[in-house]
Short mmCIF file of C-alpha atoms and ligand atoms in Angstrom, two decimals:
data_model
loop_
_atom_site.label_atom_id
_atom_site.label_comp_id
_atom_site.label_asym_id
_atom_site.label_seq_id
_atom_site.Cartn_x
_atom_site.Cartn_y
_atom_site.Cartn_z
CA MET A 1 -13.51 -35.61 -3.30
CA ILE A 2 -10.76 -33.42 -4.21
CA HIS A 3 -11.25 -33.02 -7.84
CA ARG A 4 -10.22 -29.48 -7.76
CA LEU A 5 -9.22 -27.48 -10.72
CA ILE A 6 -6.43 -25.14 -9.98
CA GLN A 7 -5.81 -22.21 -12.24
CA MET A 8 -2.85 -20.49 -10.94
CA VAL A 9 -0.42 -20.13 -13.58
CA GLY A 10 1.87 -17.52 -14.73
CA CYS A 11 2.65 -19.65 -15.49
CA LEU A 12 1.15 -22.26 -17.43
CA LEU A 13 -1.10 -24.71 -15.91
CA SER A 14 -4.36 -23.68 -16.86
CA PHE A 15 -6.65 -26.50 -16.15
CA LEU A 16 -4.74 -28.94 -14.14
CA LEU A 17 -6.38 -31.65 -12.13
CA VAL A 18 -3.75 -31.45 -9.49
CA LEU A 19 -4.31 -34.62 -7.60
CA GLN A 20 -4.84 -36.79 -10.60
CA SER A 21 -1.50 -35.89 -11.89
CA SER A 22 0.40 -38.90 -13.01
CA GLY A 23 2.99 -37.40 -13.28
CA GLY A 24 6.83 4.80 -11.48
CA ILE A 25 8.84 5.25 -8.66
CA VAL A 26 10.78 8.54 -9.03
CA TRP A 27 14.51 8.28 -8.61
CA ALA A 28 15.73 11.81 -8.46
CA HIS A 29 19.37 12.78 -9.01
CA GLU A 30 20.44 9.26 -9.54
CA LYS A 31 23.33 8.13 -11.66
CA ASN A 32 22.32 5.98 -14.58
CA VAL A 33 23.11 2.47 -13.46
CA ARG A 34 20.57 0.51 -15.46
CA PRO A 35 20.11 -0.19 -19.14
CA THR A 36 17.73 2.28 -20.73
CA TYR A 37 15.44 1.30 -23.59
CA GLN A 38 14.09 4.06 -25.77
CA MET A 39 11.64 2.97 -28.42
CA ASP A 40 9.54 4.55 -31.08
CA VAL A 41 6.75 2.12 -31.90
CA THR A 42 4.11 2.22 -34.62
CA TYR A 43 1.19 -0.20 -34.42
CA GLN A 44 -0.59 -1.21 -37.62
CA PRO A 45 -3.51 -3.43 -36.66
CA ASP A 46 -4.64 -4.17 -40.21
CA GLN A 47 -1.20 -5.74 -40.79
CA ASP A 48 -0.92 -7.28 -37.27
CA GLU A 49 2.37 -5.47 -37.21
CA VAL A 50 4.54 -3.31 -34.99
CA ILE A 51 7.39 -1.35 -36.52
CA ALA A 52 9.91 0.09 -34.12
CA HIS A 53 13.24 1.74 -33.62
CA MET A 54 15.02 0.90 -30.40
CA THR A 55 17.98 2.58 -28.76
CA LEU A 56 19.40 0.73 -25.78
CA THR A 57 22.01 2.36 -23.60
CA ILE A 58 23.93 0.02 -21.33
CA PRO A 59 26.22 1.32 -18.60
CA VAL A 60 29.15 -1.07 -18.37
CA THR A 61 29.45 -1.68 -14.66
CA SER A 62 31.30 -4.99 -14.53
CA GLN A 63 35.08 -5.02 -14.21
CA GLU A 64 35.45 -6.69 -17.57
CA THR A 65 35.42 -4.99 -20.92
CA MET A 66 32.19 -5.61 -22.81
CA LYS A 67 32.70 -7.07 -26.27
CA GLU A 68 29.23 -8.14 -27.27
CA ALA A 69 25.60 -8.23 -26.22
CA TYR A 70 22.93 -10.91 -26.53
CA PHE A 71 19.23 -10.36 -26.93
CA HIS A 72 16.20 -12.65 -26.69
CA LEU A 73 13.93 -12.53 -29.71
CA TYR A 74 11.03 -14.48 -28.15
CA PRO A 75 8.47 -13.71 -30.89
CA LYS A 76 10.53 -15.93 -33.20
CA VAL A 77 9.09 -19.03 -31.50
CA PHE A 78 5.71 -18.19 -33.06
CA HIS A 79 7.21 -18.40 -36.53
CA ASP A 80 8.39 -22.01 -36.39
CA TRP A 81 6.27 -23.40 -33.58
CA LYS A 82 7.95 -26.50 -32.14
CA TYR A 83 5.71 -27.20 -29.22
CA GLY A 84 2.85 -29.25 -30.60
CA ASP A 85 -0.27 -28.61 -32.64
CA GLU A 86 -2.57 -28.04 -29.70
CA SER A 87 -0.84 -24.85 -28.62
CA LYS A 88 0.19 -23.72 -32.11
CA PRO A 89 -0.83 -20.17 -33.02
CA THR A 90 -3.59 -20.00 -35.61
CA LYS A 91 -1.54 -17.38 -37.40
CA PRO A 92 2.24 -17.27 -36.97
CA GLY A 93 4.18 -14.32 -35.60
CA ASN A 94 7.81 -13.25 -35.91
CA ILE A 95 10.38 -10.59 -35.17
CA GLN A 96 13.05 -9.31 -37.53
CA VAL A 97 15.89 -7.05 -36.56
CA SER A 98 17.81 -4.81 -38.96
CA GLN A 99 20.14 -1.79 -39.05
CA VAL A 100 22.05 -2.71 -35.90
CA LYS A 101 24.56 -0.13 -34.81
CA VAL A 102 26.86 -0.01 -31.80
CA ASN A 103 27.90 3.50 -30.79
CA ASP A 104 26.77 4.59 -34.26
CA VAL A 105 28.99 2.05 -36.06
CA VAL A 106 27.29 -0.68 -38.09
CA ALA A 107 27.54 -4.06 -36.36
CA LYS A 108 27.35 -7.52 -37.87
CA GLN A 109 24.54 -9.16 -35.95
CA SER A 110 23.72 -12.86 -36.14
CA VAL A 111 20.64 -14.78 -35.05
CA GLN A 112 20.47 -18.35 -33.85
CA ASP A 113 17.04 -19.66 -32.91
CA THR A 114 15.70 -16.91 -30.65
CA ILE A 115 19.04 -15.35 -29.73
CA LEU A 116 20.45 -12.26 -31.37
CA LYS A 117 24.18 -11.70 -30.96
CA VAL A 118 25.59 -8.22 -31.45
CA PRO A 119 29.40 -8.12 -31.51
CA PHE A 120 30.82 -4.70 -30.72
CA PRO A 121 33.11 -3.19 -33.37
CA LYS A 122 35.19 -1.87 -30.44
CA PRO A 123 35.19 -3.22 -26.86
CA VAL A 124 33.63 -0.98 -24.26
CA SER A 125 35.43 -0.56 -20.93
CA SER A 126 34.06 -0.53 -17.44
CA GLY A 127 32.70 2.86 -16.46
CA GLU A 128 31.71 3.71 -20.04
CA GLN A 129 28.41 3.14 -21.68
CA VAL A 130 27.43 1.57 -24.96
CA LYS A 131 24.55 2.61 -27.22
CA ILE A 132 22.95 -0.02 -29.39
CA ASP A 133 20.48 1.01 -32.08
CA MET A 134 18.27 -1.30 -34.10
CA ASP A 135 15.06 -1.40 -36.07
CA PHE A 136 12.64 -4.22 -35.55
CA GLN A 137 9.52 -5.45 -37.22
CA LEU A 138 7.20 -7.50 -35.07
CA LYS A 139 4.51 -9.67 -36.64
CA LEU A 140 1.84 -10.47 -34.07
CA PRO A 141 0.60 -14.04 -33.93
CA HIS A 142 -3.06 -14.91 -33.54
CA GLY A 143 -3.61 -17.41 -30.72
CA GLY A 144 -0.05 -17.07 -29.44
CA SER A 145 0.82 -17.67 -25.80
CA ARG A 146 1.13 -14.30 -24.03
CA LEU A 147 2.07 -12.45 -27.24
CA ASN A 148 -1.25 -12.43 -28.95
CA THR A 149 -3.80 -10.42 -30.87
CA PHE A 150 -7.51 -10.79 -31.23
CA LYS A 151 -10.21 -8.49 -32.57
CA HIS A 152 -9.10 -4.93 -31.69
CA THR A 153 -6.60 -5.86 -29.00
CA ALA A 154 -2.90 -6.70 -29.15
CA PHE A 155 -1.08 -8.13 -26.16
CA LEU A 156 2.57 -7.15 -26.37
CA ALA A 157 4.50 -9.50 -24.11
CA GLN A 158 8.24 -10.20 -24.47
CA TRP A 159 7.78 -8.37 -27.74
CA TYR A 160 10.99 -6.37 -28.27
CA PRO A 161 14.65 -7.52 -28.41
CA MET A 162 15.22 -8.11 -24.70
CA LEU A 163 18.78 -7.76 -23.45
CA ALA A 164 19.92 -11.04 -21.92
CA VAL A 165 21.35 -11.06 -18.40
CA LYS A 166 25.09 -11.38 -17.93
CA ASP A 167 26.17 -12.44 -14.48
CA LYS A 168 28.93 -14.52 -12.90
CA ASP A 169 27.77 -17.52 -14.95
CA GLY A 170 28.12 -15.55 -18.22
CA TRP A 171 25.36 -14.62 -20.66
CA HIS A 172 21.98 -16.19 -20.00
CA VAL A 173 20.62 -17.32 -23.30
CA GLU A 174 18.30 -20.02 -21.95
CA PRO A 175 15.88 -21.14 -24.66
CA TYR A 176 12.14 -20.70 -24.75
CA THR A 177 9.89 -23.49 -23.55
CA THR A 178 6.15 -23.80 -23.08
CA ILE A 179 6.53 -25.13 -19.53
CA GLY A 180 6.54 -22.23 -17.07
CA ASP A 181 8.01 -18.78 -17.71
CA PRO A 182 11.44 -19.08 -19.31
CA PHE A 183 12.24 -15.39 -18.82
CA TYR A 184 15.09 -13.76 -16.99
CA SER A 185 15.81 -10.07 -17.35
CA GLN A 186 17.38 -7.24 -15.43
CA MET A 187 16.01 -4.02 -14.02
CA SER A 188 15.91 -1.38 -16.75
CA ASP A 189 14.41 1.99 -17.54
CA PHE A 190 11.98 2.43 -20.41
CA GLU A 191 10.81 5.35 -22.49
CA ILE A 192 8.45 4.29 -25.25
CA THR A 193 6.55 6.38 -27.75
CA PHE A 194 3.56 4.59 -29.22
CA ARG A 195 1.97 5.72 -32.49
CA LEU A 196 -1.51 4.31 -32.60
CA PRO A 197 -4.39 4.33 -35.05
CA GLN A 198 -7.49 6.37 -34.17
CA GLY A 199 -9.41 5.00 -31.21
CA TYR A 200 -6.64 2.85 -29.71
CA ARG A 201 -5.23 3.25 -26.22
CA VAL A 202 -2.32 1.75 -24.31
CA ILE A 203 -2.46 -0.17 -21.02
CA SER A 204 1.10 -0.80 -19.89
CA SER A 205 3.78 -1.40 -17.31
CA ALA A 206 4.08 2.39 -16.99
CA GLN A 207 1.61 4.69 -15.32
CA ASP A 208 -0.92 5.20 -18.09
CA PRO A 209 -2.72 8.47 -18.84
CA LYS A 210 -6.42 8.57 -18.13
CA LEU A 211 -7.15 9.92 -21.60
CA GLU A 212 -8.93 7.52 -23.91
CA TYR A 213 -6.98 8.32 -27.06
CA ARG A 214 -3.80 10.14 -27.75
CA SER A 215 -1.16 9.48 -30.39
CA PRO A 216 1.75 9.70 -30.35
CA ILE A 217 1.97 8.98 -26.65
CA THR A 218 5.20 8.61 -24.65
CA LEU A 219 5.28 6.36 -21.58
CA LYS A 220 8.10 6.14 -19.08
CA GLN A 221 8.85 3.62 -16.40
CA LYS A 222 12.00 3.22 -14.37
CA ASN A 223 13.39 0.19 -12.61
CA VAL A 224 11.31 -2.65 -14.05
CA ARG A 225 12.41 -5.99 -15.49
CA ASP A 226 10.29 -5.87 -18.57
CA PHE A 227 7.72 -3.68 -20.30
CA ALA A 228 4.36 -5.14 -21.33
CA ALA A 229 1.65 -3.27 -23.20
CA VAL A 230 -1.91 -3.94 -24.30
CA LEU A 231 -3.02 -1.90 -27.31
CA THR A 232 -6.78 -1.86 -27.54
CA LYS A 233 -9.87 -0.26 -28.97
CA ASP A 234 -12.31 -2.35 -26.95
CA TYR A 235 -11.36 -2.41 -23.28
CA GLN A 236 -13.16 -0.48 -20.55
CA VAL A 237 -11.75 0.29 -17.13
CA LYS A 238 -12.82 0.33 -13.50
CA ARG A 239 -10.45 2.40 -11.39
CA GLY A 240 -9.74 2.36 -7.67
CA LYS A 241 -6.99 2.65 -5.11
CA ALA A 242 -5.12 0.45 -2.66
CA GLY A 243 -3.52 3.03 -0.41
CA ASN A 244 -1.67 5.32 -2.82
CA VAL A 245 -1.53 2.76 -5.61
CA ASP A 246 -3.93 3.06 -8.56
CA VAL A 247 -5.54 -0.32 -9.21
CA ASN A 248 -7.18 -0.53 -12.63
CA LEU A 249 -9.28 -3.43 -13.84
CA TRP A 250 -9.60 -3.62 -17.62
CA TYR A 251 -12.40 -5.66 -19.17
CA LEU A 252 -14.52 -6.26 -22.25
CA LYS A 253 -18.24 -5.68 -22.21
CA GLU A 254 -19.09 -9.38 -22.00
CA MET A 255 -17.08 -9.66 -18.75
CA GLU A 256 -19.15 -7.11 -16.82
CA ASP A 257 -20.51 -9.64 -14.34
CA VAL A 258 -17.08 -10.29 -12.78
CA VAL A 259 -15.81 -6.71 -12.71
CA LYS A 260 -16.85 -5.83 -9.16
CA ASP A 261 -15.58 -9.07 -7.58
CA LEU A 262 -12.25 -9.01 -9.37
CA HIS A 263 -11.62 -5.32 -8.86
CA ASP A 264 -12.37 -5.71 -5.12
CA ALA A 265 -10.04 -8.72 -5.02
CA ALA A 266 -7.28 -6.78 -6.82
CA ILE A 267 -7.51 -3.91 -4.34
CA SER A 268 -7.65 -6.14 -1.29
CA GLY A 269 -4.82 -8.30 -2.67
CA MET A 270 -2.55 -5.29 -3.22
CA ASP A 271 -3.40 -4.05 0.30
CA PHE A 272 -2.85 -7.45 1.85
CA TYR A 273 0.56 -8.10 0.24
CA SER A 274 1.75 -4.53 0.91
CA LYS A 275 0.97 -4.95 4.58
CA LYS A 276 2.39 -8.45 4.87
CA PHE A 277 5.52 -8.21 2.70
CA GLY A 278 6.34 -4.50 2.22
CA ALA A 279 5.14 -1.63 0.07
CA TYR A 280 4.54 -1.95 -3.66
CA PRO A 281 6.99 0.57 -5.08
CA TYR A 282 5.19 1.77 -8.22
CA PRO A 283 2.21 4.14 -8.51
CA GLU A 284 -0.07 1.86 -10.52
CA VAL A 285 -1.01 -1.72 -11.34
CA ASP A 286 -3.26 -2.88 -14.19
CA VAL A 287 -5.25 -6.10 -14.25
CA VAL A 288 -6.31 -6.97 -17.78
CA LEU A 289 -8.98 -9.63 -18.17
CA GLY A 290 -8.98 -11.86 -21.20
CA GLU A 291 -7.66 -15.00 -22.79
CA THR A 292 -4.01 -14.37 -23.42
CA GLY A 293 -3.01 -17.52 -25.10
CA TYR A 294 -3.24 -21.25 -25.04
CA GLY A 295 -3.01 -22.84 -21.58
CA ILE A 296 -2.49 -19.58 -19.76
CA ALA A 297 -4.97 -18.52 -17.12
CA GLY A 298 -2.95 -15.56 -15.96
CA MET A 299 0.43 -13.93 -16.46
CA GLU A 300 2.53 -11.43 -14.63
CA TYR A 301 4.51 -8.50 -15.96
CA PRO A 302 5.82 -5.48 -14.06
CA GLY A 303 2.85 -3.27 -13.24
CA LEU A 304 0.46 -5.30 -15.38
CA VAL A 305 -1.08 -8.74 -14.98
CA THR A 306 -3.53 -10.68 -17.09
CA SER A 307 -6.19 -13.10 -15.92
CA ILE A 308 -9.06 -15.07 -17.36
CA PRO A 309 -12.37 -13.69 -16.04
CA LYS A 310 -13.75 -16.94 -14.57
CA VAL A 311 -12.50 -20.26 -13.35
CA PRO A 312 -14.48 -23.50 -13.40
CA THR A 313 -15.90 -24.98 -10.21
CA GLU A 314 -17.72 -28.24 -9.49
CA LYS A 315 -21.02 -26.49 -10.05
CA GLY A 316 -20.16 -24.12 -12.85
CA GLU A 317 -17.95 -21.05 -12.80
CA LYS A 318 -16.86 -18.30 -10.47
CA PRO A 319 -14.85 -15.07 -10.80
CA ALA A 320 -11.13 -15.83 -11.05
CA VAL A 321 -10.18 -14.26 -7.74
CA ASN A 322 -7.37 -16.75 -7.08
CA VAL A 323 -5.80 -16.11 -10.51
CA VAL A 324 -5.88 -12.32 -10.00
CA VAL A 325 -4.32 -12.46 -6.54
CA HIS A 326 -1.77 -15.04 -7.69
CA GLU A 327 -0.56 -12.82 -10.53
CA LEU A 328 -0.56 -9.74 -8.29
CA ALA A 329 1.63 -11.53 -5.73
CA HIS A 330 4.18 -11.89 -8.53
CA GLN A 331 4.68 -8.13 -8.35
CA TRP A 332 6.57 -8.93 -5.13
CA TRP A 333 8.07 -12.27 -6.19
CA TYR A 334 9.56 -11.85 -9.65
CA GLY A 335 8.68 -8.16 -10.24
CA VAL A 336 10.50 -6.45 -7.38
CA VAL A 337 12.56 -9.39 -6.07
CA GLY A 338 13.81 -11.05 -9.21
CA ASN A 339 15.15 -14.52 -9.82
CA ASN A 340 16.28 -16.60 -12.76
CA GLN A 341 12.90 -18.07 -13.61
CA ALA A 342 14.39 -20.68 -15.94
CA LYS A 343 16.95 -21.91 -13.43
CA GLU A 344 14.95 -21.64 -10.18
CA PRO A 345 11.28 -21.39 -11.07
CA TRP A 346 10.14 -22.48 -7.60
CA LEU A 347 11.54 -19.32 -6.06
CA ASP A 348 8.96 -16.98 -7.54
CA GLU A 349 6.19 -19.52 -8.19
CA GLY A 350 6.43 -21.15 -4.77
CA LEU A 351 6.41 -17.85 -2.88
CA THR A 352 3.62 -16.57 -5.10
CA THR A 353 1.47 -19.69 -4.63
CA PHE A 354 2.03 -19.44 -0.90
CA SER A 355 1.00 -15.75 -1.01
CA GLU A 356 -2.12 -16.61 -3.01
CA PHE A 357 -3.15 -19.44 -0.62
CA PHE A 358 -2.39 -17.29 2.41
CA TYR A 359 -4.55 -14.48 1.04
CA MET A 360 -7.39 -16.90 0.20
CA GLN A 361 -7.17 -18.34 3.70
CA LYS A 362 -7.13 -15.02 5.54
CA GLU A 363 -9.42 -12.92 3.33
CA LYS A 364 -11.72 -15.49 1.70
CA LYS A 365 -11.76 -18.17 4.39
CA GLU A 366 -10.67 -20.82 1.91
CA ASP A 367 -8.44 -23.24 3.69
CA GLU A 368 -6.21 -25.29 1.42
CA ARG A 369 -4.43 -27.29 4.13
CA GLU A 370 -6.03 -30.57 3.10
CA LEU A 371 -5.09 -30.01 -0.54
CA LEU A 372 -1.53 -29.13 0.48
CA LYS A 373 -1.25 -32.28 2.56
CA ARG A 374 -2.30 -34.49 -0.29
CA ALA A 375 -0.09 -32.62 -2.73
CA THR A 376 2.86 -33.15 -0.41
CA GLN A 377 2.20 -36.88 -0.36
CA ARG A 378 1.84 -36.94 -4.12
CA THR A 379 5.13 -35.06 -4.65
CA ASN A 380 6.93 -37.50 -2.36
CA GLU A 381 5.64 -40.36 -4.58
CA ILE A 382 6.72 -38.50 -7.72
CA TYR A 383 10.18 -37.96 -6.34
CA GLN A 384 10.42 -41.64 -5.40
CA ALA A 385 9.37 -42.63 -8.90
CA VAL A 386 11.31 -40.19 -11.11
CA GLY A 387 13.80 -38.43 -8.85
CA ILE A 388 12.76 -34.92 -9.80
CA THR A 389 12.89 -32.38 -6.95
CA SER A 390 11.15 -29.02 -6.42
CA ALA A 391 14.26 -26.99 -7.15
CA GLU A 392 15.17 -28.02 -10.71
CA SER A 393 15.44 -25.84 -13.78
CA LEU A 394 12.33 -25.43 -15.95
CA TYR A 395 13.59 -27.77 -18.60
CA LYS A 396 13.63 -30.79 -16.23
CA TYR A 397 9.87 -30.92 -15.66
CA PRO A 398 7.26 -32.71 -17.67
CA ASP A 399 4.10 -30.57 -17.93
CA SER A 400 2.12 -33.01 -15.82
CA ILE A 401 4.15 -32.54 -12.61
CA TYR A 402 5.44 -28.98 -13.00
CA ALA A 403 2.75 -27.25 -10.96
CA LEU A 404 2.77 -29.78 -8.18
CA MET A 405 6.52 -29.68 -7.70
CA VAL A 406 7.21 -25.99 -8.33
CA TYR A 407 4.04 -24.24 -7.12
CA ILE A 408 2.27 -26.40 -4.61
CA ARG A 409 5.01 -28.19 -2.69
CA PRO A 410 6.97 -24.99 -1.89
CA ALA A 411 3.69 -23.37 -0.77
CA ALA A 412 3.10 -26.36 1.53
CA MET A 413 6.65 -25.93 2.78
CA LEU A 414 5.95 -22.36 3.95
CA PHE A 415 2.70 -23.38 5.68
CA ASP A 416 4.66 -26.15 7.43
CA LEU A 417 7.29 -23.59 8.44
CA MET A 418 4.48 -21.52 10.00
CA ASP A 419 3.52 -24.56 12.08
CA GLN A 420 7.13 -24.89 13.20
CA ILE A 421 8.27 -21.33 13.89
CA GLY A 422 5.00 -19.35 13.84
CA GLU A 423 3.15 -17.23 11.30
CA ASP A 424 4.79 -13.99 12.39
CA LYS A 425 8.30 -15.39 11.91
CA VAL A 426 7.54 -16.64 8.41
CA LEU A 427 6.13 -13.23 7.47
CA GLU A 428 9.18 -11.60 8.96
CA ILE A 429 11.36 -13.83 6.75
CA LEU A 430 9.41 -12.75 3.65
CA ARG A 431 9.57 -9.10 4.64
CA LYS A 432 13.30 -9.29 5.21
CA TYR A 433 13.83 -11.15 1.92
CA TYR A 434 11.79 -8.49 0.11
CA GLU A 435 13.66 -5.64 1.74
CA LYS A 436 17.09 -7.15 1.13
CA TYR A 437 16.64 -8.21 -2.49
CA ARG A 438 14.21 -5.62 -3.83
CA PHE A 439 15.20 -4.55 -7.34
CA HIS A 440 17.85 -7.28 -7.38
CA ILE A 441 18.13 -10.96 -8.18
CA ALA A 442 17.85 -13.53 -5.39
CA THR A 443 18.66 -17.22 -5.34
CA THR A 444 17.47 -20.23 -3.34
CA LYS A 445 20.61 -19.87 -1.24
CA ASP A 446 19.77 -16.22 -0.47
CA PHE A 447 16.27 -17.19 0.57
CA ILE A 448 17.47 -19.93 2.94
CA GLN A 449 20.13 -17.64 4.38
CA THR A 450 17.59 -14.91 5.06
CA ALA A 451 15.29 -17.44 6.75
CA ASN A 452 18.14 -18.68 8.93
CA GLU A 453 19.04 -15.15 9.97
CA VAL A 454 15.49 -14.13 10.83
CA ALA A 455 14.61 -17.38 12.62
CA ASN A 456 17.97 -17.24 14.34
CA LYS A 457 18.46 -20.94 13.80
CA ASP A 458 19.70 -23.19 11.05
CA LEU A 459 16.71 -24.19 8.91
CA THR A 460 18.84 -25.53 6.08
CA SER A 461 17.84 -29.17 6.63
CA PHE A 462 14.14 -28.16 6.79
CA PHE A 463 14.42 -26.48 3.35
CA GLU A 464 16.52 -29.29 1.91
CA LYS A 465 13.91 -31.83 2.94
CA TRP A 466 11.14 -29.87 1.24
CA LEU A 467 12.98 -28.63 -1.85
CA TYR A 468 15.50 -31.40 -2.51
CA PHE A 469 13.80 -34.31 -0.71
CA LYS A 470 16.91 -34.82 1.42
CA GLU A 471 16.27 -36.99 4.42
ZN1 ZN B 1 2.71 -17.75 -11.13
#
């Protein structure tokens, strides 16, 4: 009797029958250590188009001289959709980059699939900074996943040329995929001026003004991995606070019946996670209700999450509380503590699913232990059959087993750890991990090491059993 639909996703699993699976902070006087994006953006809804100029300033902090930069042009996937007819946008989208200059000198850019390469006319040494200018034209798809437009609303997600991450493994130019969230980006500062037609407003990763309409409008946000924006003529808002944090729920008129429940859940979720894991470091979070693309129930961005209004139940429908609190937990796991979501998707999805289930258990008295037990059994069978673990890169998973392996099993792992070392210790591990890696990138190794330190014993074999199925 466990035909339960789970809609946690951020993630892509919108309507998965799990067990049938066959398979604004202010940083005063601080040296500029992060890339800074400055953009001037004009939205033309009648053309489904965004025209922009972007200036990106990158401080070169590595020891090596910087000779080039790579950018992700994710909107290109909506031009030549390769992921099946079912999820294909009804109208294609695209992004085109032109007039690329590096420190005011014209550069010869090249594009392969969704990757833009910008070679520098002159190498830039450590300690210096490089300024990259470019124009881009974004065509918004209709019915796209995440990046989408419908009626009088445009969802701008992964919508600008996003600087790829360069770390000890080199440049990360991992390709797009429709399984999970193939995004990996570094903390940056943003200053974006939006030029909007009459009646439009912006909901974004920055702290948004309370005014209904102003154009041009300049928004600033420091120390975030990404900048999402919803440009709309139709949305209404319910405002509230979780401690000092503004919690805004944005909805369309036809969603009025879920507004109270979901706004209450958003506030209590933000309170709950702040108390359990550590303070949310920005002044505001926006929850935007709506369908944001095929197969996606909810999605996380810094300071902004999306969620469908309702989820199906055995008897009908109910407000999507679990989706909202799942996506909000990502503010901690992915937003503040980052990870390479393509390489180690379990790290943010597993911790987030655990956070969601833990909230539902404590605040909504919904106990998922039985479901977790069955899911654990099922994942053991899957591993026996196909040899795929819970700690693979995104590209290894077929759609049918992704959620079970990457979301559910790691959540079950943390509940099991609570049984072994106590609830308080597990929360202490999460708090320590949050404190240690906030605004940085963490890895599976870092997580296990933090757990070992806090528990004051070697839990490596415990984690290896759960994540890698090592006996
Ligand atoms: Zn998620």
